[in-house]
XYZ file of C-alpha atoms in Angstrom:
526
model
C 162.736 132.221 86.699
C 160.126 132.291 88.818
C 156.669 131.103 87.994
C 153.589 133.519 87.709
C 149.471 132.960 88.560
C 149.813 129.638 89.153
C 151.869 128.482 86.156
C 151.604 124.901 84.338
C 154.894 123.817 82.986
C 155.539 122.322 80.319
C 159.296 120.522 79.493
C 160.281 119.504 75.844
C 162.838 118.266 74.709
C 164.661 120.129 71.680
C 167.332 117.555 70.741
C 166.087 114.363 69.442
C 168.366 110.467 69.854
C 170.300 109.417 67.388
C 168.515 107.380 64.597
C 168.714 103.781 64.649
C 168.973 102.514 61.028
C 165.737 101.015 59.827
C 163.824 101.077 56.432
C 161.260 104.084 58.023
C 162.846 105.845 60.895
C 160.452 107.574 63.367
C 160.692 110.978 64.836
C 161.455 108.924 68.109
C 164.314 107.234 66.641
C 162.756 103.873 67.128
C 161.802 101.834 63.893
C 158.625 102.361 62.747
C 156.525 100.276 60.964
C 154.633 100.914 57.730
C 151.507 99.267 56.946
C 150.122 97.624 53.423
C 148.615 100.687 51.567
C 150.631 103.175 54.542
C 152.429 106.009 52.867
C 155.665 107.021 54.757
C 155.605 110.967 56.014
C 159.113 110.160 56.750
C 160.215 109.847 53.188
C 158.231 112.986 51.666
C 159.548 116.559 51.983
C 158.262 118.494 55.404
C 155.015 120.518 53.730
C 154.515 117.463 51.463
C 154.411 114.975 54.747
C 152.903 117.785 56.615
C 149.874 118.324 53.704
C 149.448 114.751 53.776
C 148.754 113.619 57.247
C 146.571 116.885 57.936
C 144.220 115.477 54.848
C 144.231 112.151 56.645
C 143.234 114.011 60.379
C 140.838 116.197 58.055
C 138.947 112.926 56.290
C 138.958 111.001 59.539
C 136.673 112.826 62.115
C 132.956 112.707 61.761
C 130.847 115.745 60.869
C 128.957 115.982 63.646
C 131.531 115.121 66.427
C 133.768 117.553 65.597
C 131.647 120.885 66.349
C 129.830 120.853 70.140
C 126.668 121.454 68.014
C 126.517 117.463 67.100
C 126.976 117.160 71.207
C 124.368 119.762 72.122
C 121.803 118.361 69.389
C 122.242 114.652 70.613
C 121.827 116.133 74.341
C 118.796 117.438 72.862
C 117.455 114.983 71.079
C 117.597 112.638 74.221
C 116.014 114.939 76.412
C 112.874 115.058 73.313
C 112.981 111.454 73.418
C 111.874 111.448 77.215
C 109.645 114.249 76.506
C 108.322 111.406 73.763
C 107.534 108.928 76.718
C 105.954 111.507 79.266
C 103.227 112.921 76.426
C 102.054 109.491 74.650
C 100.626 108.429 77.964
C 98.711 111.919 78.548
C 96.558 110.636 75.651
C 94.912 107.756 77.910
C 93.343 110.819 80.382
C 91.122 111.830 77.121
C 89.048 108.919 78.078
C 86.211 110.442 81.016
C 83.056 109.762 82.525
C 80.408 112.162 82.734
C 79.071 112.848 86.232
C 75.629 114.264 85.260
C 74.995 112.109 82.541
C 76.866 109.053 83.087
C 78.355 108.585 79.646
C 81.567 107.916 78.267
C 83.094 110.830 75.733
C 86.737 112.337 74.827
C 87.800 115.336 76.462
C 88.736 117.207 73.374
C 90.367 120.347 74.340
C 92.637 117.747 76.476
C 93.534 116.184 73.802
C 94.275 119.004 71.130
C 96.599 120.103 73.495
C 98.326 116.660 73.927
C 98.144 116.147 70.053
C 100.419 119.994 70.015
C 102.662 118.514 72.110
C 103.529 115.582 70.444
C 103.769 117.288 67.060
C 106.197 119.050 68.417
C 108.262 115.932 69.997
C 107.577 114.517 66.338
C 109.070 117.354 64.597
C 112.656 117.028 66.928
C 112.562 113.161 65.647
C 111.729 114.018 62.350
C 114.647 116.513 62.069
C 116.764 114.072 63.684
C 116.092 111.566 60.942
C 117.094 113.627 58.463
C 120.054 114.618 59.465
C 120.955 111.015 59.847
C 120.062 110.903 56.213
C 121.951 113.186 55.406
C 125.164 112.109 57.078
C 124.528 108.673 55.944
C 124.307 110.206 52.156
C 127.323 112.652 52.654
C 129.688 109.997 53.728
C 130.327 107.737 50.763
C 131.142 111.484 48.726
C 133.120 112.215 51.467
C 135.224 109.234 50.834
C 135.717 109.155 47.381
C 136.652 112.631 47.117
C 139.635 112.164 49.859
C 142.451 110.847 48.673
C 143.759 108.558 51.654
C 140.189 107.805 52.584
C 140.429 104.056 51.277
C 143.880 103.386 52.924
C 143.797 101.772 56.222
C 146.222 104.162 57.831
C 146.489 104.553 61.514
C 144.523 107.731 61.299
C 141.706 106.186 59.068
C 141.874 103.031 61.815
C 141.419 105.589 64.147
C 138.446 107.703 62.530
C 136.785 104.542 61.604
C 136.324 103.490 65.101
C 134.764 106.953 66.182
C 131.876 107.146 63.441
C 128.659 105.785 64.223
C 126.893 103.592 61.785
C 123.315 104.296 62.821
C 122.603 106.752 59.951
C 123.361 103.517 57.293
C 121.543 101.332 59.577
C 118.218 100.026 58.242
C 116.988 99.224 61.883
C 117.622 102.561 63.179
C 116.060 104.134 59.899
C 112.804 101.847 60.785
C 113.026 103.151 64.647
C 113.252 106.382 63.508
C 110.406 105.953 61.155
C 108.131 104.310 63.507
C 108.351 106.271 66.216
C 106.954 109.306 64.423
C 103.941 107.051 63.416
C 100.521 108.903 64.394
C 99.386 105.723 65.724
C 97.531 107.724 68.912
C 96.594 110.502 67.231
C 94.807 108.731 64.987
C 93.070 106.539 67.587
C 92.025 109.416 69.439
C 90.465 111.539 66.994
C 89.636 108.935 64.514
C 88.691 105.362 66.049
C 87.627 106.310 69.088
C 84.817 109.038 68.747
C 83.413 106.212 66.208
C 83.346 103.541 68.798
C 81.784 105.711 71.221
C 79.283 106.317 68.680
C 78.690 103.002 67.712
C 77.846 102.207 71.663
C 81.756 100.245 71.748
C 82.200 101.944 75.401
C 84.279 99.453 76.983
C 86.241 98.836 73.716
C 86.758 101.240 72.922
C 89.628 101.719 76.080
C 90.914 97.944 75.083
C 91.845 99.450 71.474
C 93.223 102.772 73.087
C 95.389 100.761 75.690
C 96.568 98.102 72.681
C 97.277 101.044 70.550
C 99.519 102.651 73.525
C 101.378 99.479 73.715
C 102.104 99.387 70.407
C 103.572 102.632 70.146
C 105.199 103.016 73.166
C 107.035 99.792 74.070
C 108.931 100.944 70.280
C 109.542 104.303 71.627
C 111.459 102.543 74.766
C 113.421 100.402 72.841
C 114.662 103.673 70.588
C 115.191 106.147 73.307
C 117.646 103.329 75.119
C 119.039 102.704 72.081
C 119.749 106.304 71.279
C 120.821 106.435 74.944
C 123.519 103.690 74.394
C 124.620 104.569 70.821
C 125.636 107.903 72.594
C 127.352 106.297 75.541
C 129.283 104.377 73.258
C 130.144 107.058 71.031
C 131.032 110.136 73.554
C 131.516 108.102 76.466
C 129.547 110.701 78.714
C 125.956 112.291 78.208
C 125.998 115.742 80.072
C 129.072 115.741 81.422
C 128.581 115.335 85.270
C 127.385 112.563 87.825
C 124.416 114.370 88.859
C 123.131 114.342 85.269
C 123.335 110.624 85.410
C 121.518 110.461 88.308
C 118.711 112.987 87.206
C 118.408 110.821 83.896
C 117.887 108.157 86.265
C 115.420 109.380 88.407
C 113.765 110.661 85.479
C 112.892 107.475 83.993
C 111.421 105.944 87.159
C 109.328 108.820 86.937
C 108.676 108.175 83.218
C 107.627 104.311 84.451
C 105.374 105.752 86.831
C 103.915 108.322 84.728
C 102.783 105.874 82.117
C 101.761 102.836 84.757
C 99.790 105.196 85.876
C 97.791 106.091 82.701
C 97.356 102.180 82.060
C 96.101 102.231 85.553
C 93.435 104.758 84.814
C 92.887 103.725 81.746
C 91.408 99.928 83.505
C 90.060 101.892 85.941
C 87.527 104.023 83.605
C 86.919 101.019 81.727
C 86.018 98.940 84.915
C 83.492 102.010 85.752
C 82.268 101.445 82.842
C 81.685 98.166 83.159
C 79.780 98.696 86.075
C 77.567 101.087 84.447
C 77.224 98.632 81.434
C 75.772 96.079 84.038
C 73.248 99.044 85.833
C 71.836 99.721 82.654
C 71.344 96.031 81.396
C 69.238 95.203 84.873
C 67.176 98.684 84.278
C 66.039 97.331 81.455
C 64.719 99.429 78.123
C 62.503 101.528 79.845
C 65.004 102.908 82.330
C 68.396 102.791 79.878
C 69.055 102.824 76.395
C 71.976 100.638 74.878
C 73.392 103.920 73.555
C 72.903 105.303 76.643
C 76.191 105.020 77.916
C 78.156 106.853 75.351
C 77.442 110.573 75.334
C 75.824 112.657 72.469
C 79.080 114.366 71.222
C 82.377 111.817 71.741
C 84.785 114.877 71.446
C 83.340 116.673 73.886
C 84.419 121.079 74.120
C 82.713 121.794 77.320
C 79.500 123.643 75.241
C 76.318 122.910 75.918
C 74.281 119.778 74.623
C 70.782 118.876 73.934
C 70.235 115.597 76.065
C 67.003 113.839 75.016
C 64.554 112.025 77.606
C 66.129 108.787 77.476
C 69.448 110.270 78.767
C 67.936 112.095 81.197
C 66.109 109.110 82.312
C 69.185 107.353 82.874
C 71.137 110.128 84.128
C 68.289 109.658 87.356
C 69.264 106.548 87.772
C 70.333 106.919 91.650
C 71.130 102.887 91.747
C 73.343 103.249 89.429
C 75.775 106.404 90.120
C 75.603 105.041 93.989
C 77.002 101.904 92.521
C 79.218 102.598 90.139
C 80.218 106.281 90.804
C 79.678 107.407 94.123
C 81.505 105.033 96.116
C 84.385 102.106 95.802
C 82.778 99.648 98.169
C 79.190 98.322 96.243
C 81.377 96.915 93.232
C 84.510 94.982 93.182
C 86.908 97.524 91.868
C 89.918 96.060 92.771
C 93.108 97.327 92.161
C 91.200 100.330 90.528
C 89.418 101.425 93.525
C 91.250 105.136 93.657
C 90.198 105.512 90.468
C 86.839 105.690 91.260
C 86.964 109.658 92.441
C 89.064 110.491 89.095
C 87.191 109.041 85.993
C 84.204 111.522 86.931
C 86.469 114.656 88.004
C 86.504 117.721 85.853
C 89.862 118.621 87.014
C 92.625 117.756 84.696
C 95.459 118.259 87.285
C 93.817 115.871 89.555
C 93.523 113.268 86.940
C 96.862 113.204 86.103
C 98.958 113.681 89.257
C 96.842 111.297 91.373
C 97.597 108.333 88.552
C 101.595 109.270 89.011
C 101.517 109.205 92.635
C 99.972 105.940 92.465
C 102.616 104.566 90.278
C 105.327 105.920 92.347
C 103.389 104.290 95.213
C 103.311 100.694 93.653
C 106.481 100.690 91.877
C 108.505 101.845 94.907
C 106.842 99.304 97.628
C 106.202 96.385 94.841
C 102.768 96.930 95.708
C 99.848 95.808 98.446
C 97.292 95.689 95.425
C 94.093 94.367 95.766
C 92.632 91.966 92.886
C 89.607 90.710 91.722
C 89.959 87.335 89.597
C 89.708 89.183 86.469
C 92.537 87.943 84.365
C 93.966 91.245 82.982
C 93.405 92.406 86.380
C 95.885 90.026 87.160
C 98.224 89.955 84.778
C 98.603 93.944 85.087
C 99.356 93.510 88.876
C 101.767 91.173 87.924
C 103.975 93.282 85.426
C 103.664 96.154 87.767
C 105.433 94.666 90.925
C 107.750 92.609 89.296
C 109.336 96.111 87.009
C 108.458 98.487 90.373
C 111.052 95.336 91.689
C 113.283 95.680 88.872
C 113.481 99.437 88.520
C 113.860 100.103 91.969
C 116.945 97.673 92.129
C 118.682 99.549 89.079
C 117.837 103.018 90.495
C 119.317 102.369 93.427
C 122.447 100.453 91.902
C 123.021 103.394 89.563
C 122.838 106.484 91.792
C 125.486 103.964 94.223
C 127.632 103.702 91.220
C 127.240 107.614 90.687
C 127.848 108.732 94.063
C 130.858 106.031 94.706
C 132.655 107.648 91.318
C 131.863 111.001 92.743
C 133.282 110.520 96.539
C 136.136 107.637 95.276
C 138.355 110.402 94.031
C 137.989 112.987 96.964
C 138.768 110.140 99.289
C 142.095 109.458 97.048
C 143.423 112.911 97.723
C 142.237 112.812 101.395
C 144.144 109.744 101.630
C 146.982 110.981 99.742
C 146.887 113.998 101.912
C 147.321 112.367 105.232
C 149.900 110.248 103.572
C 151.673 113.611 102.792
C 151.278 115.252 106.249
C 152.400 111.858 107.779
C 155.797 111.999 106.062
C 156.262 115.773 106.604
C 155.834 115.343 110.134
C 158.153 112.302 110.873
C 160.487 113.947 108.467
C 160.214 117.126 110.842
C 160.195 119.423 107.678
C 160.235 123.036 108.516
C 156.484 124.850 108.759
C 157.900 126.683 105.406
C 158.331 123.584 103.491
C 154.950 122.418 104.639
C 152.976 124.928 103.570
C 154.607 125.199 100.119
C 153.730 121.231 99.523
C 150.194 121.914 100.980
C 149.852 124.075 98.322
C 151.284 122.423 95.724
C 148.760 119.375 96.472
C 145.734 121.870 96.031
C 146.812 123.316 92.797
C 147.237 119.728 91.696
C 144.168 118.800 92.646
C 142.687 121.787 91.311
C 144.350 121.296 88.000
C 143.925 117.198 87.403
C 140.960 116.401 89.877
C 142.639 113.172 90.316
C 143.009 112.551 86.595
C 146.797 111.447 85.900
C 146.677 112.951 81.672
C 149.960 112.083 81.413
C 149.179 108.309 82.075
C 145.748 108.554 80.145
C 147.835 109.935 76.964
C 150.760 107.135 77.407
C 148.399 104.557 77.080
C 147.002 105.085 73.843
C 148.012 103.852 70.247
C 151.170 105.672 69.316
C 148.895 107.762 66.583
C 146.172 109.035 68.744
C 148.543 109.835 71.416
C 150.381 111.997 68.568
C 147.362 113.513 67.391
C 146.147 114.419 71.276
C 149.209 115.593 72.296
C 149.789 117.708 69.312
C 146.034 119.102 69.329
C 146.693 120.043 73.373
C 150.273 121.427 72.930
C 150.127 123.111 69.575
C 148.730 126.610 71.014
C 151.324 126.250 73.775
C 154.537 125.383 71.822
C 153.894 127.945 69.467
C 153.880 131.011 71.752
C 157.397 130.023 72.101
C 159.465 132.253 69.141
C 161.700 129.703 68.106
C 158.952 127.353 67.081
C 156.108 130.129 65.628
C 157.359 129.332 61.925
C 158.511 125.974 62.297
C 156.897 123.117 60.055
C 153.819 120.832 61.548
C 155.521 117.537 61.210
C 158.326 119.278 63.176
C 155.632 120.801 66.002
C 153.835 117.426 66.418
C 157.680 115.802 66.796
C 157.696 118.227 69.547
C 154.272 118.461 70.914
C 154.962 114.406 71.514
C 157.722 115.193 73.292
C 155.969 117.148 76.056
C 155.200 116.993 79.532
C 152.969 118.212 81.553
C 154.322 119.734 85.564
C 152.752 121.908 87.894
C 154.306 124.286 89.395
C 153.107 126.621 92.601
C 153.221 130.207 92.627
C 156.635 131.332 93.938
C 158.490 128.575 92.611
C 161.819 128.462 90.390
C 161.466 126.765 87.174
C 164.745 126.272 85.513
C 166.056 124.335 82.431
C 167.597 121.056 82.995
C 169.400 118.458 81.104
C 168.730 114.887 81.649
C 170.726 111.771 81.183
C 170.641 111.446 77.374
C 171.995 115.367 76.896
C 168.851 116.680 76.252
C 167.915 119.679 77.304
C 164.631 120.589 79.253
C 162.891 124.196 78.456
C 159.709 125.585 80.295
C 156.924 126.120 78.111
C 154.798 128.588 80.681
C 150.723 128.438 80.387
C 148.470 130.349 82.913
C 146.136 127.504 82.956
């Protein structure tokens, strides 16, 4: 018979060893044992045994893990919580100077558009957290209402271990909770337009930066935890090695994005400073103390009424050449870039120079300058040593990716040459040759160097049941004998299957092994 478009065979058995006696024979033949609170399939009539383990596989699997809508949200969800850490650090560019005027105020157009955004990254973790809820409230009904649910059965062993617990976990309630907090929001448009007010110019960028911390160190700590819980619980993310390596390279950019914002966040407040000090050696005449913060805080590019003592100040030539003008006639520091960006109308530019600065430092651990100014310091400090410590894990991880990616294409080259090796000192005809060449690529094209057969042999007798049955089930019954056959006596036979590959122009024929048992092709176009 011979085999069509590339045919996958399969070869069951149909005959099955004789029983050996025990107290709970197996479909194998082989004793099997029956655990405390276990009832025995093997005992009960076909549809009885057959109704009862498909309520079992029914009450084991999770809600969510069973549909590829549970993937797709969680793929979702993690790609929101990233979103999370690139916006909350777009708040600290609010924070400007005022070229003409040389006052502190809010950019608030800016920041109504930053507030939009993360409304909307709150609404994905707020619909998140109730669906955890509502898992975590569905489950316990779900239990009582099954009937096997409180046995500890191989199946309920095996659905146990697949369920996450985060929905009943208190801790990941809290993350959930807290990472929706307003805590910037309300800084911005609360707080800080009432410092600024108050004259608290240079303050008022301490509490902004505190604030930041506060909320975003949290928001870390829950997006690797999410990150993790699904790595534990799928095994995989996206599916491929280069989404690994994107996610990677996405959250060195994430570290640099937010350095960055710190960075210009300590630069505009050492500006400030410097402005603070210009004002106090003017003296009264030539600087008010409220001077230095501007007349509206949230500021919507419309005109303002500026009174004589601004515009006294804003003449102050001493002080823009100091403080605003140039880098060199005050000790900037490490914030000496910064001093062409806290002043700049342009948006764009006072974002993406920030990021390419924390690329910069983070990738070659830095060549800062410093003053002796202790948070100066300390800021240099934690910069290197994680620009140290994410460049080593970046470039361990995408070495990890690549080496899974190229390890199992240099297998079947190896293999290959192995092949063409014995063919030629076995002086196999050019016929032969190319029918084993091709074999080798349709094997390759079918497995990509993953041996299912060994995967599925491995496993607990149960889930190997349940996977082999789940993967043959479509396949054994397009044969006619088997369409009206019971489960229990499919998943006997699914469990008996193997998986070939055949080549186009082959003969697949039944055979009979040692035992009697007779082999049948079970043909799939796969």
């Amino acid at each position: 018979m011979p085999a069509e478009l590339s045919p996958r065979l399969a070869a069951a058995s149909s005959s099955s060893p004789s029983p050996s006696p025990s107290p709970s024979p197996s479909p194998h033949g082989a004793p099997r044992i029956i655990r405390a609170g276990e009832q025995d399939d093997s005992r009960l009539p076909p549809q009885t045994a057959a109704t009862t383990r498909g309520k079992r596989r029914r009450g084991a699997w999770h809600p969510r893990a069973s549909s590829s809508w549970g993937t797709e949200w969680d793929r979702a969800y993690l790609l929101a919580c990233a979103a999370g850490l690139l916006v909350d650090p777009l708040f600290l560019y609010a924070v400007s100077v005022s070229a003409p005027l040389m006052c502190v105020f809010l950019d608030g157009w800016f920041a109504a558009a930053v507030t939009a955004l993360r409304c909307a990254v709150d609404a994905m973790h707020a619909a998140n957290l109730l669906l955890q809820l509502r898992e975590a409230c569905s489950s316990p009904r779900r239990e009582d209402t099954d009937e096997e649910g409180a046995q500890p059965g191989r199946d309920d062993a095996r659905g146990a271990g697949g369920v996450p617990q985060r929905g009943r976990s208190k801790k990941g309630v809290f993350l959930d909770v807290l990472v929706i907090l307003p805590v910037m929001q309300v800084v911005v448009w609360v707080a800080s337009p009432a410092m600024i007010r108050a004259g608290s110019t240079t303050a008022v960028m301490t509490v902004l930066l505190v604030a930041f911390l506060l909320e975003y160190l949290p928001k870390i700590y829950h997006s690797v935890r999410v990150l993790r819980r699904m790595q534990d619980f799928s095994g995989y993310l996206f599916g491929t090695i280069w989404w690994g390596i994107a996610l990677n390279l996405m959250a060195y950019f994430v570290a640099a994005h937010a350095v960055g914002a710190c960075w210009y966040l300590l630069g505009a407040q050492r500006a400030t400073k410097c402005l603070r000090e210009q004002c106090a050696q003017a003296g009264g005449s030539g600087c008010a103390p409220w001077a230095l913060a501007c007349a509206e805080p949230l500021y919507y590019g419309r005109g303002v009424t500026v009174g004589a003592d601004r515009l006294a100040w804003a003449g102050n030539a001493t002080a823009r050449g100091t403080c605003l003008d140039s880098a060199d006639n005050y000790q900037y520091g490490a914030y000496q870039w910064t001093v062409m960006l806290v002043a700049n109308p342009s948006r764009v530019e006072r974002i993406l120079l920030p990021i390419f600065w924390g690329l910069m430092t983070l990738s070659t651990f830095g060549n800062l300058e410093s003053t002796t100014e202790w948070l100066e310091i300390v800021f240099n400090i934690i910069t290197i040593t994680g620009g140290l410590i994410l460049v080593t894990m970046l470039i361990g991880n995408i070495k990890v990716f690549l080496n899974a990616t190229t390890s199992k294409k240099q297998a079947m080259h190896t293999r290959l040459r192995g092949v063409e090796l014995w063919m030629k000192r076995k002086n196999l005809p050019r016929s032969y040759r190319h029918r084993v060449r091709q074999y080798e690529r349709q094997r390759w094209a079918a497995t990509r160097g993953v041996d299912e057969c060994r995967i599925v042999r491995d496993l607990p007798e149960g889930l190997r049941r349940d996977i082999k049955y789940h993967l043959c089930l479509g396949l054994v019954r397009q044969v006619p004998l088997f369409q009206h056959m019971d489960d229990l006596v499919l998943e006997n036979i699914c469990d008996r299957v193997k998986s070939l590959i055949f080549p186009k122009g082959e003969v697949v024929s039944a055979t009979t092994n040692q035992h009697g048992w007779l082999g049948f092709p079970l043909l799939s176009a796969n």
